[in-house]
Amino acid sequence: HNAHLRTALDVQQSLGLQQVRLMPLRDPPHREQPNTTATQRLAMLQAAIAEEPHLTVDERELQREGKSYTIDTLRSLRRELGDDLPICWLLGTDAFRGFPDWHQPEEILKLAHLVVMARPGETPAALYAERTTNDPKQLTSQSAGLIYHLPVTQLEVSSTRIRSLIGQGLSPKYLLPDAVLRIIEQERLYR
């Protein structure tokens, strides 16, 4: 939806990233299985970013069997990109608060930086203070291990709300790209 897309673009532009890879999950460990197929979710994501050159879809999670753990994804990325290229793993403040409980959080920090996206008014969690930097340029000085808090545009849009509107026969127009809405309507998703 538009809030996720705007946030991804905010991070890309603020940090001058070459690209932001969006990764739909096959089997998320932290929530129920989505009620759309991997193929449908992939098609919606590809349609959503078709005209944005700095956002790209990475399908590796859809191709892997089992639960989608960040550590496995980062290991796969490191095999592909090598050990020297800085990688920034993007997550929201709510996810960051739970980061110490993630699968192998210390190993994650050996493979990537964390960019914690904060909505206006959100207070960053006081975690890993020794790794936190206020200088985004430091993210290019080493390949992993730092945490940077970045304010992003706040748009009150949620997938749950969009699915609810559709389920009630109401339109979610302007909450997601028109190309995604066309797929939802053609495939009669979320009804």
PDB file of N, CA, C and O in Angstrom, residues 101-134:
ATOM      1  N   ASP A 101      14.474 -10.165  20.502  1.00  0.00           N
ATOM      2  CA  ASP A 101      13.823 -11.479  20.517  1.00  0.00           C
ATOM      3  C   ASP A 101      13.802 -12.146  19.138  1.00  0.00           C
ATOM      4  O   ASP A 101      13.278 -13.258  19.004  1.00  0.00           O
ATOM      5  N   TRP A 102      14.331 -11.494  18.134  1.00  0.00           N
ATOM      6  CA  TRP A 102      14.393 -12.084  16.804  1.00  0.00           C
ATOM      7  C   TRP A 102      15.327 -13.295  16.822  1.00  0.00           C
ATOM      8  O   TRP A 102      16.168 -13.453  17.713  1.00  0.00           O
ATOM      9  N   HIS A 103      15.241 -14.099  15.794  1.00  0.00           N
ATOM     10  CA  HIS A 103      16.123 -15.245  15.616  1.00  0.00           C
ATOM     11  C   HIS A 103      17.532 -14.736  15.306  1.00  0.00           C
ATOM     12  O   HIS A 103      17.749 -14.096  14.280  1.00  0.00           O
ATOM     13  N   GLN A 104      18.485 -14.942  16.206  1.00  0.00           N
ATOM     14  CA  GLN A 104      19.905 -14.587  16.057  1.00  0.00           C
ATOM     15  C   GLN A 104      20.144 -13.093  15.793  1.00  0.00           C
ATOM     16  O   GLN A 104      20.791 -12.717  14.809  1.00  0.00           O
ATOM     17  N   PRO A 105      19.678 -12.212  16.670  1.00  0.00           N
ATOM     18  CA  PRO A 105      19.842 -10.773  16.416  1.00  0.00           C
ATOM     19  C   PRO A 105      21.303 -10.314  16.329  1.00  0.00           C
ATOM     20  O   PRO A 105      21.626  -9.442  15.518  1.00  0.00           O
ATOM     21  N   GLU A 106      22.178 -10.886  17.138  1.00  0.00           N
ATOM     22  CA  GLU A 106      23.592 -10.477  17.086  1.00  0.00           C
ATOM     23  C   GLU A 106      24.227 -10.859  15.753  1.00  0.00           C
ATOM     24  O   GLU A 106      25.066 -10.129  15.219  1.00  0.00           O
ATOM     25  N   GLU A 107      23.826 -12.000  15.221  1.00  0.00           N
ATOM     26  CA  GLU A 107      24.337 -12.424  13.913  1.00  0.00           C
ATOM     27  C   GLU A 107      23.808 -11.513  12.805  1.00  0.00           C
ATOM     28  O   GLU A 107      24.517 -11.210  11.841  1.00  0.00           O
ATOM     29  N   ILE A 108      22.567 -11.058  12.940  1.00  0.00           N
ATOM     30  CA  ILE A 108      21.993 -10.122  11.971  1.00  0.00           C
ATOM     31  C   ILE A 108      22.844  -8.867  11.906  1.00  0.00           C
ATOM     32  O   ILE A 108      23.162  -8.357  10.819  1.00  0.00           O
ATOM     33  N   LEU A 109      23.247  -8.363  13.068  1.00  0.00           N
ATOM     34  CA  LEU A 109      24.052  -7.137  13.109  1.00  0.00           C
ATOM     35  C   LEU A 109      25.460  -7.331  12.553  1.00  0.00           C
ATOM     36  O   LEU A 109      26.122  -6.359  12.203  1.00  0.00           O
ATOM     37  N   LYS A 110      25.905  -8.561  12.434  1.00  0.00           N
ATOM     38  CA  LYS A 110      27.202  -8.828  11.791  1.00  0.00           C
ATOM     39  C   LYS A 110      27.080  -8.787  10.273  1.00  0.00           C
ATOM     40  O   LYS A 110      28.080  -8.671   9.568  1.00  0.00           O
ATOM     41  N   LEU A 111      25.846  -8.880   9.776  1.00  0.00           N
ATOM     42  CA  LEU A 111      25.623  -8.953   8.332  1.00  0.00           C
ATOM     43  C   LEU A 111      25.031  -7.685   7.729  1.00  0.00           C
ATOM     44  O   LEU A 111      25.099  -7.493   6.519  1.00  0.00           O
ATOM     45  N   ALA A 112      24.433  -6.825   8.564  1.00  0.00           N
ATOM     46  CA  ALA A 112      23.756  -5.637   8.025  1.00  0.00           C
ATOM     47  C   ALA A 112      23.677  -4.533   9.078  1.00  0.00           C
ATOM     48  O   ALA A 112      23.782  -4.791  10.283  1.00  0.00           O
ATOM     49  N   HIS A 113      23.477  -3.332   8.588  1.00  0.00           N
ATOM     50  CA  HIS A 113      23.082  -2.213   9.442  1.00  0.00           C
ATOM     51  C   HIS A 113      21.572  -2.293   9.603  1.00  0.00           C
ATOM     52  O   HIS A 113      20.872  -2.832   8.740  1.00  0.00           O
ATOM     53  N   LEU A 114      21.063  -1.716  10.671  1.00  0.00           N
ATOM     54  CA  LEU A 114      19.617  -1.572  10.821  1.00  0.00           C
ATOM     55  C   LEU A 114      19.259  -0.106  10.618  1.00  0.00           C
ATOM     56  O   LEU A 114      19.875   0.776  11.236  1.00  0.00           O
ATOM     57  N   VAL A 115      18.306   0.150   9.752  1.00  0.00           N
ATOM     58  CA  VAL A 115      17.744   1.489   9.590  1.00  0.00           C
ATOM     59  C   VAL A 115      16.343   1.406  10.160  1.00  0.00           C
ATOM     60  O   VAL A 115      15.476   0.713   9.625  1.00  0.00           O
ATOM     61  N   VAL A 116      16.154   2.090  11.276  1.00  0.00           N
ATOM     62  CA  VAL A 116      14.886   2.041  11.997  1.00  0.00           C
ATOM     63  C   VAL A 116      14.052   3.233  11.559  1.00  0.00           C
ATOM     64  O   VAL A 116      14.411   4.383  11.814  1.00  0.00           O
ATOM     65  N   MET A 117      12.964   2.932  10.875  1.00  0.00           N
ATOM     66  CA  MET A 117      12.103   3.980  10.328  1.00  0.00           C
ATOM     67  C   MET A 117      11.111   4.417  11.398  1.00  0.00           C
ATOM     68  O   MET A 117      10.352   3.601  11.919  1.00  0.00           O
ATOM     69  N   ALA A 118      11.163   5.701  11.718  1.00  0.00           N
ATOM     70  CA  ALA A 118      10.314   6.238  12.779  1.00  0.00           C
ATOM     71  C   ALA A 118       9.314   7.219  12.201  1.00  0.00           C
ATOM     72  O   ALA A 118       9.686   8.123  11.442  1.00  0.00           O
ATOM     73  N   ARG A 119       8.057   7.043  12.568  1.00  0.00           N
ATOM     74  CA  ARG A 119       7.036   8.017  12.193  1.00  0.00           C
ATOM     75  C   ARG A 119       7.228   9.260  13.059  1.00  0.00           C
ATOM     76  O   ARG A 119       7.757   9.170  14.168  1.00  0.00           O
ATOM     77  N   PRO A 120       6.776  10.408  12.582  1.00  0.00           N
ATOM     78  CA  PRO A 120       6.917  11.624  13.385  1.00  0.00           C
ATOM     79  C   PRO A 120       6.314  11.435  14.779  1.00  0.00           C
ATOM     80  O   PRO A 120       5.231  10.876  14.935  1.00  0.00           O
ATOM     81  N   GLY A 121       7.067  11.849  15.785  1.00  0.00           N
ATOM     82  CA  GLY A 121       6.601  11.756  17.159  1.00  0.00           C
ATOM     83  C   GLY A 121       6.943  10.454  17.853  1.00  0.00           C
ATOM     84  O   GLY A 121       6.806  10.349  19.069  1.00  0.00           O
ATOM     85  N   GLU A 122       7.403   9.441  17.116  1.00  0.00           N
ATOM     86  CA  GLU A 122       7.779   8.183  17.750  1.00  0.00           C
ATOM     87  C   GLU A 122       9.131   8.335  18.434  1.00  0.00           C
ATOM     88  O   GLU A 122      10.041   8.960  17.903  1.00  0.00           O
ATOM     89  N   THR A 123       9.247   7.744  19.592  1.00  0.00           N
ATOM     90  CA  THR A 123      10.503   7.773  20.333  1.00  0.00           C
ATOM     91  C   THR A 123      11.271   6.491  20.030  1.00  0.00           C
ATOM     92  O   THR A 123      10.724   5.398  20.198  1.00  0.00           O
ATOM     93  N   PRO A 124      12.523   6.620  19.591  1.00  0.00           N
ATOM     94  CA  PRO A 124      13.302   5.405  19.314  1.00  0.00           C
ATOM     95  C   PRO A 124      13.500   4.587  20.586  1.00  0.00           C
ATOM     96  O   PRO A 124      13.679   5.139  21.671  1.00  0.00           O
ATOM     97  N   ALA A 125      13.455   3.279  20.443  1.00  0.00           N
ATOM     98  CA  ALA A 125      13.724   2.392  21.570  1.00  0.00           C
ATOM     99  C   ALA A 125      15.194   2.516  21.947  1.00  0.00           C
ATOM    100  O   ALA A 125      16.063   2.623  21.088  1.00  0.00           O
ATOM    101  N   ALA A 126      15.451   2.532  23.226  1.00  0.00           N
ATOM    102  CA  ALA A 126      16.822   2.680  23.724  1.00  0.00           C
ATOM    103  C   ALA A 126      17.514   1.319  23.736  1.00  0.00           C
ATOM    104  O   ALA A 126      17.808   0.765  24.785  1.00  0.00           O
ATOM    105  N   LEU A 127      17.752   0.793  22.572  1.00  0.00           N
ATOM    106  CA  LEU A 127      18.402  -0.506  22.420  1.00  0.00           C
ATOM    107  C   LEU A 127      19.707  -0.335  21.659  1.00  0.00           C
ATOM    108  O   LEU A 127      19.795   0.481  20.748  1.00  0.00           O
ATOM    109  N   TYR A 128      20.713  -1.112  22.039  1.00  0.00           N
ATOM    110  CA  TYR A 128      21.991  -1.134  21.314  1.00  0.00           C
ATOM    111  C   TYR A 128      22.578   0.272  21.148  1.00  0.00           C
ATOM    112  O   TYR A 128      23.062   0.633  20.074  1.00  0.00           O
ATOM    113  N   ALA A 129      22.553   1.071  22.198  1.00  0.00           N
ATOM    114  CA  ALA A 129      23.031   2.455  22.128  1.00  0.00           C
ATOM    115  C   ALA A 129      24.468   2.539  21.627  1.00  0.00           C
ATOM    116  O   ALA A 129      24.824   3.484  20.912  1.00  0.00           O
ATOM    117  N   GLU A 130      25.279   1.543  21.954  1.00  0.00           N
ATOM    118  CA  GLU A 130      26.688   1.555  21.539  1.00  0.00           C
ATOM    119  C   GLU A 130      26.836   1.381  20.028  1.00  0.00           C
ATOM    120  O   GLU A 130      27.877   1.687  19.462  1.00  0.00           O
ATOM    121  N   ARG A 131      25.805   0.905  19.360  1.00  0.00           N
ATOM    122  CA  ARG A 131      25.839   0.702  17.908  1.00  0.00           C
ATOM    123  C   ARG A 131      25.132   1.823  17.143  1.00  0.00           C
ATOM    124  O   ARG A 131      25.188   1.868  15.929  1.00  0.00           O
ATOM    125  N   THR A 132      24.444   2.689  17.860  1.00  0.00           N
ATOM    126  CA  THR A 132      23.625   3.718  17.219  1.00  0.00           C
ATOM    127  C   THR A 132      24.492   4.863  16.712  1.00  0.00           C
ATOM    128  O   THR A 132      25.401   5.321  17.393  1.00  0.00           O
ATOM    129  N   THR A 133      24.191   5.305  15.502  1.00  0.00           N
ATOM    130  CA  THR A 133      24.871   6.456  14.913  1.00  0.00           C
ATOM    131  C   THR A 133      23.842   7.513  14.521  1.00  0.00           C
ATOM    132  O   THR A 133      22.722   7.177  14.148  1.00  0.00           O
ATOM    133  N   ASN A 134      24.263   8.764  14.613  1.00  0.00           N
ATOM    134  CA  ASN A 134      23.419   9.871  14.149  1.00  0.00           C
ATOM    135  C   ASN A 134      23.878  10.376  12.787  1.00  0.00           C
ATOM    136  O   ASN A 134      23.284  11.301  12.245  1.00  0.00           O
TER     137      ASN A 134
END
